[in-house]
């Protein structure tokens, strides 16, 4: 949006900058997947089995 660009004095990003943004954005996904794998190794059950067990035990 040209009007916003002028107000904030923004410039377009090049390919290198977009790749940096994409890599930083993927880091939380990798961390969450590693945490799920760690939980599976420590507790012996996949994360999704906890959800299924909860749904089976609920009265709703």
Coordinates of N, CA and C in Angstrom, one line a residue:
X1 N 0.8 -1.2 0.0 CA 0.0 0.0 0.0 C 0.9 1.2 0.0
X2 N 0.8 2.0 -1.1 CA 1.7 3.1 -1.2 C 1.6 4.2 -0.1
X3 N 0.4 4.4 0.4 CA 0.2 5.4 1.4 C 0.9 5.0 2.7
X4 N 0.7 3.7 3.1 CA 1.4 3.2 4.3 C 2.9 3.2 4.1
X5 N 3.4 2.9 3.0 CA 4.8 2.8 2.7 C 5.4 4.2 2.9
X6 N 4.7 5.2 2.4 CA 5.3 6.6 2.6 C 5.2 7.0 4.0
X7 N 4.2 6.7 4.8 CA 4.1 7.1 6.2 C 5.2 6.5 7.0
X8 N 5.5 5.2 6.8 CA 6.5 4.5 7.6 C 7.8 4.4 6.9
X9 N 8.0 5.0 5.8 CA 9.2 5.0 5.0 C 9.8 3.6 4.8
X10 N 8.9 2.7 4.3 CA 9.2 1.3 4.1 C 9.8 1.1 2.7
X11 N 10.7 0.0 2.6 CA 11.2 -0.3 1.3 C 10.9 -1.8 1.1
X12 N 10.9 -2.2 -0.2 CA 10.7 -3.7 -0.5 C 11.8 -4.5 0.0
X13 N 11.5 -5.8 0.4 CA 12.5 -6.7 0.8 C 13.1 -7.5 -0.4
X14 N 14.4 -7.8 -0.3 CA 14.9 -8.6 -1.4 C 14.8 -10.1 -1.0
X15 N 15.3 -11.0 -1.9 CA 15.2 -12.4 -1.7 C 15.9 -12.9 -0.4
X16 N 17.1 -12.4 -0.2 CA 17.8 -12.7 1.0 C 17.1 -12.4 2.3
X17 N 16.5 -11.2 2.3 CA 15.7 -10.8 3.5 C 14.5 -11.7 3.7
X18 N 13.8 -12.1 2.6 CA 12.6 -13.0 2.7 C 13.1 -14.4 3.2
X19 N 14.2 -14.8 2.8 CA 14.7 -16.1 3.2 C 15.0 -16.1 4.7
X20 N 15.6 -15.0 5.2 CA 15.9 -14.9 6.6 C 14.6 -14.9 7.4
X21 N 13.6 -14.1 7.0 CA 12.3 -14.1 7.6 C 11.6 -15.5 7.7
X22 N 11.7 -16.2 6.5 CA 11.1 -17.6 6.5 C 11.8 -18.5 7.4
X23 N 13.2 -18.4 7.5 CA 13.9 -19.3 8.4 C 13.6 -19.0 9.9
X24 N 13.5 -17.8 10.2 CA 13.1 -17.4 11.6 C 11.7 -17.8 11.9
X25 N 10.8 -17.8 11.0 CA 9.4 -18.2 11.2 C 9.3 -19.7 11.4
X26 N 10.1 -20.5 10.8 CA 10.0 -21.9 10.9 C 10.6 -22.4 12.2
X27 N 11.4 -21.7 12.9 CA 12.1 -22.1 14.2 C 11.1 -22.5 15.2
X28 N 10.0 -21.8 15.5 CA 9.0 -22.3 16.5 C 8.3 -23.6 16.1
X29 N 8.1 -23.9 14.9 CA 7.5 -25.1 14.5 C 8.5 -26.3 14.8
X30 N 9.8 -26.1 14.5 CA 10.8 -27.1 14.8 C 10.9 -27.3 16.3
X31 N 10.9 -26.3 17.1 CA 11.0 -26.4 18.5 C 9.8 -27.2 19.1
X32 N 8.6 -26.9 18.6 CA 7.4 -27.6 19.1 C 7.4 -29.1 18.7
X33 N 7.9 -29.4 17.5 CA 7.9 -30.8 17.1 C 9.0 -31.5 17.9
X34 N 10.1 -30.9 18.2 CA 11.1 -31.5 19.1 C 10.5 -31.7 20.5
X35 N 9.8 -30.8 21.0 CA 9.1 -30.9 22.3 C 8.2 -32.1 22.3
X36 N 7.4 -32.2 21.2 CA 6.5 -33.4 21.2 C 7.2 -34.7 21.2
X37 N 8.3 -34.8 20.4 CA 9.1 -36.0 20.4 C 9.8 -36.3 21.7
X38 N 10.2 -35.2 22.4 CA 10.8 -35.4 23.7 C 9.7 -35.9 24.7
X39 N 8.5 -35.4 24.7 CA 7.4 -35.9 25.5 C 7.1 -37.3 25.2
X40 N 7.2 -37.7 23.9 CA 6.9 -39.1 23.6 C 8.0 -40.0 24.2
X41 N 9.2 -39.6 24.1 CA 10.3 -40.4 24.7 C 10.3 -40.5 26.2
X42 N 10.0 -39.4 26.8 CA 10.0 -39.3 28.3 C 8.7 -40.0 28.9
X43 N 7.6 -39.8 28.3 CA 6.3 -40.3 28.9 C 5.9 -41.6 28.2
X44 N 6.5 -41.9 27.0 CA 6.2 -43.2 26.3 C 4.9 -43.2 25.5
X45 N 4.3 -42.0 25.4 CA 3.1 -41.9 24.5 C 3.2 -40.8 23.6
X46 N 2.7 -40.9 22.4 CA 2.6 -39.8 21.5 C 1.7 -38.7 22.0
X47 N 1.8 -37.5 21.7 CA 1.0 -36.4 22.2 C -0.4 -36.6 21.8
X48 N -0.7 -37.1 20.6 CA -2.0 -37.3 20.1 C -2.8 -38.3 20.9
X49 N -2.2 -39.3 21.5 CA -2.9 -40.3 22.3 C -3.4 -39.6 23.5
X50 N -2.8 -38.6 24.1 CA -3.3 -37.9 25.2 C -4.6 -37.2 24.9
X51 N -4.7 -36.6 23.7 CA -5.9 -36.0 23.3 C -7.1 -37.0 23.1
X52 N -6.8 -38.1 22.4 CA -7.8 -39.1 22.2 C -8.3 -39.7 23.6
X53 N -7.4 -39.9 24.5 CA -7.7 -40.5 25.8 C -8.6 -39.5 26.5
X54 N -8.3 -38.2 26.4 CA -9.1 -37.2 27.1 C -10.5 -37.2 26.5
X55 N -10.6 -37.3 25.2 CA -11.9 -37.3 24.5 C -12.8 -38.5 24.9
X56 N -12.1 -39.6 25.0 CA -12.9 -40.8 25.4 C -13.4 -40.8 26.9
X57 N -12.6 -40.1 27.7 CA -13.0 -40.0 29.1 C -14.0 -38.9 29.4
X58 N -14.2 -38.0 28.5 CA -15.1 -36.9 28.8 C -16.6 -37.3 28.6
X59 N -17.5 -36.6 29.3 CA -18.9 -36.9 29.3 C -19.6 -36.2 28.1
X60 N -18.9 -35.4 27.4 CA -19.6 -34.6 26.3 C -19.6 -35.4 25.1

